[in-house]
CSV table of C-alpha atoms in Angstrom, one decimal:
chain,number,residue,atom,x,y,z
A,20,MET,CA,-33.7,66.6,58.2
A,21,ASP,CA,-30.8,67.4,60.3
A,22,THR,CA,-29.7,64.3,62.7
A,23,ILE,CA,-31.5,65.7,65.9
A,24,THR,CA,-34.3,65.7,64.1
A,25,VAL,CA,-33.9,62.1,62.8
A,26,SER,CA,-33.2,60.7,66.2
A,27,ARG,CA,-36.5,62.1,67.9
A,28,THR,CA,-38.4,60.2,65.5
A,29,VAL,CA,-36.9,57.1,66.8
A,30,PRO,CA,-38.5,55.8,70.2
A,31,THR,CA,-36.3,55.5,72.8
A,32,ARG,CA,-37.2,52.1,73.4
A,33,LEU,CA,-35.4,50.9,70.3
A,34,LEU,CA,-32.4,53.5,70.5
A,35,LEU,CA,-31.9,51.2,74.0
A,36,THR,CA,-32.7,48.1,72.6
A,37,CYS,CA,-29.4,48.9,70.6
A,38,GLY,CA,-27.3,49.1,73.8
A,39,VAL,CA,-28.7,45.8,74.3
A,40,VAL,CA,-27.6,43.8,71.4
A,41,ALA,CA,-23.9,46.0,70.5
A,42,GLY,CA,-22.2,43.8,73.0
A,43,PRO,CA,-23.0,40.2,72.3
A,44,LEU,CA,-23.6,40.9,68.4
A,45,TYR,CA,-19.7,42.2,68.3
A,46,ALA,CA,-18.8,39.9,70.5
A,47,VAL,CA,-19.9,36.9,68.3
A,48,VAL,CA,-18.8,38.8,64.9
A,49,VAL,CA,-15.4,38.6,66.4
A,50,ALA,CA,-15.5,35.1,68.0
A,51,ALA,CA,-16.5,33.6,64.9
A,52,GLN,CA,-13.4,35.7,63.0
A,53,ALA,CA,-11.2,34.5,66.1
A,54,VAL,CA,-11.5,30.8,65.1
A,55,SER,CA,-11.8,31.3,61.0
A,56,ARG,CA,-8.9,33.5,60.3
A,57,ASP,CA,-5.7,31.9,59.6
A,58,GLY,CA,-2.6,32.5,61.8
A,59,PHE,CA,-5.3,35.2,64.3
A,60,ASP,CA,-4.0,34.1,67.9
A,61,PRO,CA,-6.5,35.2,70.2
A,62,SER,CA,-3.6,35.4,73.0
A,63,ARG,CA,-1.3,37.7,70.8
A,64,HIS,CA,-3.6,39.5,68.8
A,65,ALA,CA,-6.3,42.2,69.8
A,66,ALA,CA,-9.9,42.2,68.1
A,67,SER,CA,-8.7,45.3,65.9
A,68,MET,CA,-5.7,43.3,64.1
A,69,LEU,CA,-9.0,41.4,62.8
A,70,ALA,CA,-9.8,44.9,60.2
A,71,VAL,CA,-6.6,44.1,58.5
A,72,GLY,CA,-6.4,40.9,55.5
A,73,ASP,CA,-8.3,39.9,52.5
A,74,HIS,CA,-11.2,40.1,55.2
A,75,GLY,CA,-10.7,42.6,57.4
A,76,TRP,CA,-13.7,44.2,56.2
A,77,ILE,CA,-15.9,42.1,58.1
A,78,GLN,CA,-14.4,43.4,61.0
A,79,ILE,CA,-14.5,47.0,59.7
A,80,VAL,CA,-18.2,46.8,59.5
A,81,ASN,CA,-18.2,45.6,62.9
A,82,PHE,CA,-16.7,48.0,64.4
A,83,LEU,CA,-18.9,50.6,62.7
A,84,VAL,CA,-22.5,49.0,63.1
A,85,ALA,CA,-21.2,48.5,67.0
A,86,GLY,CA,-19.9,51.9,67.5
A,87,ALA,CA,-23.4,52.9,65.6
A,88,LEU,CA,-25.7,50.8,68.2
A,89,VAL,CA,-23.7,52.6,70.9
A,90,VAL,CA,-24.0,56.3,69.3
A,91,ALA,CA,-28.3,54.9,69.3
A,92,ALA,CA,-28.1,54.3,73.1
A,93,ALA,CA,-26.3,57.1,74.5
A,94,ILE,CA,-29.2,59.0,72.3
A,95,GLY,CA,-31.7,56.9,74.6
A,96,LEU,CA,-30.1,57.2,77.4
A,97,GLY,CA,-30.0,60.9,77.3
A,98,ARG,CA,-33.9,61.0,76.9
A,99,SER,CA,-34.0,58.3,79.8
A,100,THR,CA,-32.0,59.3,83.0
A,101,ALA,CA,-31.0,62.7,84.3
A,102,SER,CA,-27.4,62.4,83.9
A,103,ARG,CA,-25.4,64.6,81.7
A,104,TRP,CA,-22.2,62.6,81.1
A,105,THR,CA,-23.3,59.2,81.2
A,106,PRO,CA,-24.5,59.5,77.9
A,107,ARG,CA,-22.4,61.9,76.6
A,108,LEU,CA,-19.3,59.3,77.4
A,109,LEU,CA,-21.2,56.6,76.2
A,110,GLY,CA,-21.5,58.8,73.0
A,111,ILE,CA,-18.1,59.5,72.7
A,112,PHE,CA,-17.3,55.6,73.2
A,113,GLY,CA,-19.3,55.0,70.7
A,114,ALA,CA,-18.2,57.4,68.3
A,115,GLY,CA,-14.5,55.7,69.2
A,116,THR,CA,-15.7,52.7,68.2
A,117,ILE,CA,-16.8,53.7,64.4
A,118,GLY,CA,-13.6,55.9,64.2
A,119,ALA,CA,-11.5,51.9,64.7
A,120,GLY,CA,-13.2,50.9,61.9
A,121,LEU,CA,-12.8,53.8,59.4
A,122,PHE,CA,-9.1,53.9,60.3
A,123,VAL,CA,-7.5,49.7,60.1
A,124,PRO,CA,-4.4,49.2,62.2
A,125,ASP,CA,-1.1,48.4,60.8
A,126,PRO,CA,-0.4,44.6,60.3
A,127,ALA,CA,1.9,43.3,63.2
A,128,MET,CA,3.0,40.5,65.2
A,129,GLY,CA,2.9,37.7,62.5
A,130,PHE,CA,-1.0,38.9,61.3
A,131,PRO,CA,-1.9,38.4,58.8
A,132,ALA,CA,-0.2,35.4,58.2
A,133,GLY,CA,3.2,36.2,56.1
A,134,THR,CA,3.5,39.4,58.0
A,135,PRO,CA,7.2,40.0,60.1
A,136,ASP,CA,7.1,38.9,63.7
A,137,GLY,CA,6.8,42.2,66.1
A,138,GLN,CA,5.4,45.4,66.3
A,139,PRO,CA,6.4,47.3,62.7
A,140,VAL,CA,8.9,49.6,62.6
A,141,ALA,CA,6.8,52.6,61.5
A,142,MET,CA,3.3,52.9,62.0
A,143,SER,CA,1.6,54.3,59.1
A,144,TRP,CA,-1.4,57.3,60.0
A,145,HIS,CA,-4.2,55.2,59.2
A,146,GLY,CA,-3.1,53.1,62.6
A,147,THR,CA,-2.0,56.0,64.6
A,148,ALA,CA,-5.0,57.6,64.2
A,149,HIS,CA,-6.6,53.9,65.1
A,150,PHE,CA,-5.1,53.7,68.3
A,151,ALA,CA,-5.6,57.7,68.9
A,152,VAL,CA,-9.6,57.5,68.5
A,153,GLY,CA,-9.9,54.2,70.4
A,154,GLY,CA,-7.8,55.6,73.1
A,155,VAL,CA,-10.1,58.4,73.4
A,156,GLY,CA,-13.3,55.9,73.4
A,157,PHE,CA,-11.7,53.1,76.0
A,158,LEU,CA,-11.0,56.6,78.4
A,159,ALA,CA,-14.7,57.8,78.0
A,160,LEU,CA,-16.0,54.5,78.2
A,161,ILE,CA,-14.2,54.4,81.7
A,162,ALA,CA,-15.2,57.7,82.4
A,163,CYS,CA,-18.7,56.5,81.9
A,164,CYS,CA,-18.7,53.5,84.1
A,165,LEU,CA,-17.1,55.7,87.1
A,166,VAL,CA,-19.9,58.4,86.9
A,167,SER,CA,-22.3,56.0,86.5
A,168,ALA,CA,-21.6,54.1,89.5
A,169,ARG,CA,-21.5,57.9,91.4
A,170,ARG,CA,-25.0,58.5,90.2
A,171,PHE,CA,-25.9,54.5,91.1
A,172,ALA,CA,-24.6,55.0,94.6
A,173,VAL,CA,-26.8,58.4,94.9
A,174,ALA,CA,-29.9,57.0,94.4
A,175,GLY,CA,-29.3,53.9,96.4
A,176,GLN,CA,-28.8,51.3,93.8
A,177,ARG,CA,-25.5,49.4,95.7
A,178,GLY,CA,-25.4,46.6,93.2
A,179,TRP,CA,-25.5,48.5,90.2
A,180,ALA,CA,-23.1,51.3,91.9
A,181,VAL,CA,-20.8,48.0,92.5
A,182,PHE,CA,-20.9,46.6,88.7
A,183,SER,CA,-20.4,49.9,87.1
A,184,GLY,CA,-17.3,51.1,89.2
A,185,LEU,CA,-15.5,47.2,89.3
A,186,THR,CA,-16.0,47.8,85.1
A,187,GLY,CA,-14.4,51.4,85.1
A,188,VAL,CA,-11.6,49.8,86.8
A,189,LEU,CA,-11.2,46.5,85.9
A,190,PHE,CA,-11.5,48.3,81.9
A,191,PHE,CA,-9.0,50.6,83.2
A,192,ALA,CA,-6.1,48.4,84.0
A,193,ALA,CA,-6.5,46.1,81.2
A,194,PHE,CA,-6.1,49.1,78.7
A,195,ALA,CA,-3.3,50.4,80.8
A,196,GLY,CA,-1.9,47.1,80.3
A,197,ILE,CA,-1.9,46.9,76.6
A,198,ALA,CA,-1.5,50.6,76.6
A,199,SER,CA,1.7,50.2,78.1
A,200,GLY,CA,2.7,48.3,75.2
A,201,SER,CA,3.1,44.9,77.3
A,202,ALA,CA,3.3,41.4,75.6
A,203,GLY,CA,2.0,38.5,77.1
A,204,GLU,CA,-1.0,36.1,76.9
A,205,GLY,CA,-2.1,37.2,80.1
A,206,VAL,CA,-2.2,41.0,78.7
A,207,THR,CA,-4.0,40.3,75.9
A,208,ILE,CA,-6.3,37.6,76.9
A,209,GLY,CA,-6.9,40.2,80.0
A,210,PHE,CA,-8.2,42.9,77.8
A,211,TYR,CA,-10.6,40.4,76.1
A,212,LEU,CA,-11.9,39.3,79.4
A,213,ALA,CA,-12.1,43.5,80.7
A,214,MET,CA,-13.6,44.5,77.0
A,215,ALA,CA,-16.5,41.4,77.6
A,216,LEU,CA,-17.3,43.0,80.8
A,217,ALA,CA,-17.5,46.5,79.3
A,218,TRP,CA,-19.8,45.0,76.8
A,219,ALA,CA,-22.2,43.5,79.4
A,220,TRP,CA,-22.2,46.5,80.9
A,221,ILE,CA,-23.5,48.8,78.3
A,222,SER,CA,-25.8,46.4,77.4
A,223,ALA,CA,-27.4,45.7,81.2
A,224,VAL,CA,-27.5,49.6,81.8
A,225,SER,CA,-29.2,49.8,78.5
A,226,PHE,CA,-31.9,47.3,79.5
A,227,LYS,CA,-32.3,49.0,82.7
A,228,ALA,CA,-33.0,52.1,81.4
A,229,SER,CA,-35.3,50.8,78.9
A,230,ARG,CA,-37.3,48.8,81.6
A,231,ASP,CA,-37.3,51.8,84.0
A,232,ARG,CA,-38.7,53.7,81.4
A,233,GLY,CA,-41.4,51.0,80.6
A,234,SER,CA,-42.5,50.7,84.4
A,235,ARG,CA,-42.8,55.3,84.5
A,236,ALA,CA,-45.0,55.1,81.9
A,237,ALA,CA,-46.3,51.9,83.1
A,238,ARG,CA,-47.4,54.4,86.8
A,239,GLN,CA,-47.8,57.5,84.6
A,240,ALA,CA,-51.2,55.4,82.5
A,241,GLY,CA,-52.5,54.1,85.9
């Protein structure tokens, strides 16, 4: 049975629920590691660095599970909305998150404990691939937020349009700061906050789609 056939057998509401839980689950796992991993400093180290070291498998699994949940949500959105690009772009972000788990970044910035401070002299192939797939996923998420903002605005849903647009713009600014190679507590913490906002947006949009679908079904039944 191929992937498309399997996806059609899964209830849409269950697929959208995957999107609702993806962000909170990812955030809880990252937070638990951030306070327990020796040498990890959230003001200096991005969450992806947690995939490095003896306990890196935890973050690798976190990436894979979160990415799979987002892909499931994208399938659910594809069934629930008239937008063609929102589910596609969200699916690309999910695939990029899975890729970030498959390709582990290089040790850097003193993490894991004992690693020299600063960036590695030369990046490995898997470290390069990690940043490449992650970057593609982040750009797709930014585009997804902005496309959704326009769709909500056309539909007269101003609050959702503002929420989506701000999420896309703020995440773009935070991603640009990290991608430029800028160091510092403000840049790293800013990216954590923007990532939390983006995950919250995914959860909210998935919940909205599930609620709207339920409302339509109730009206049709009535």
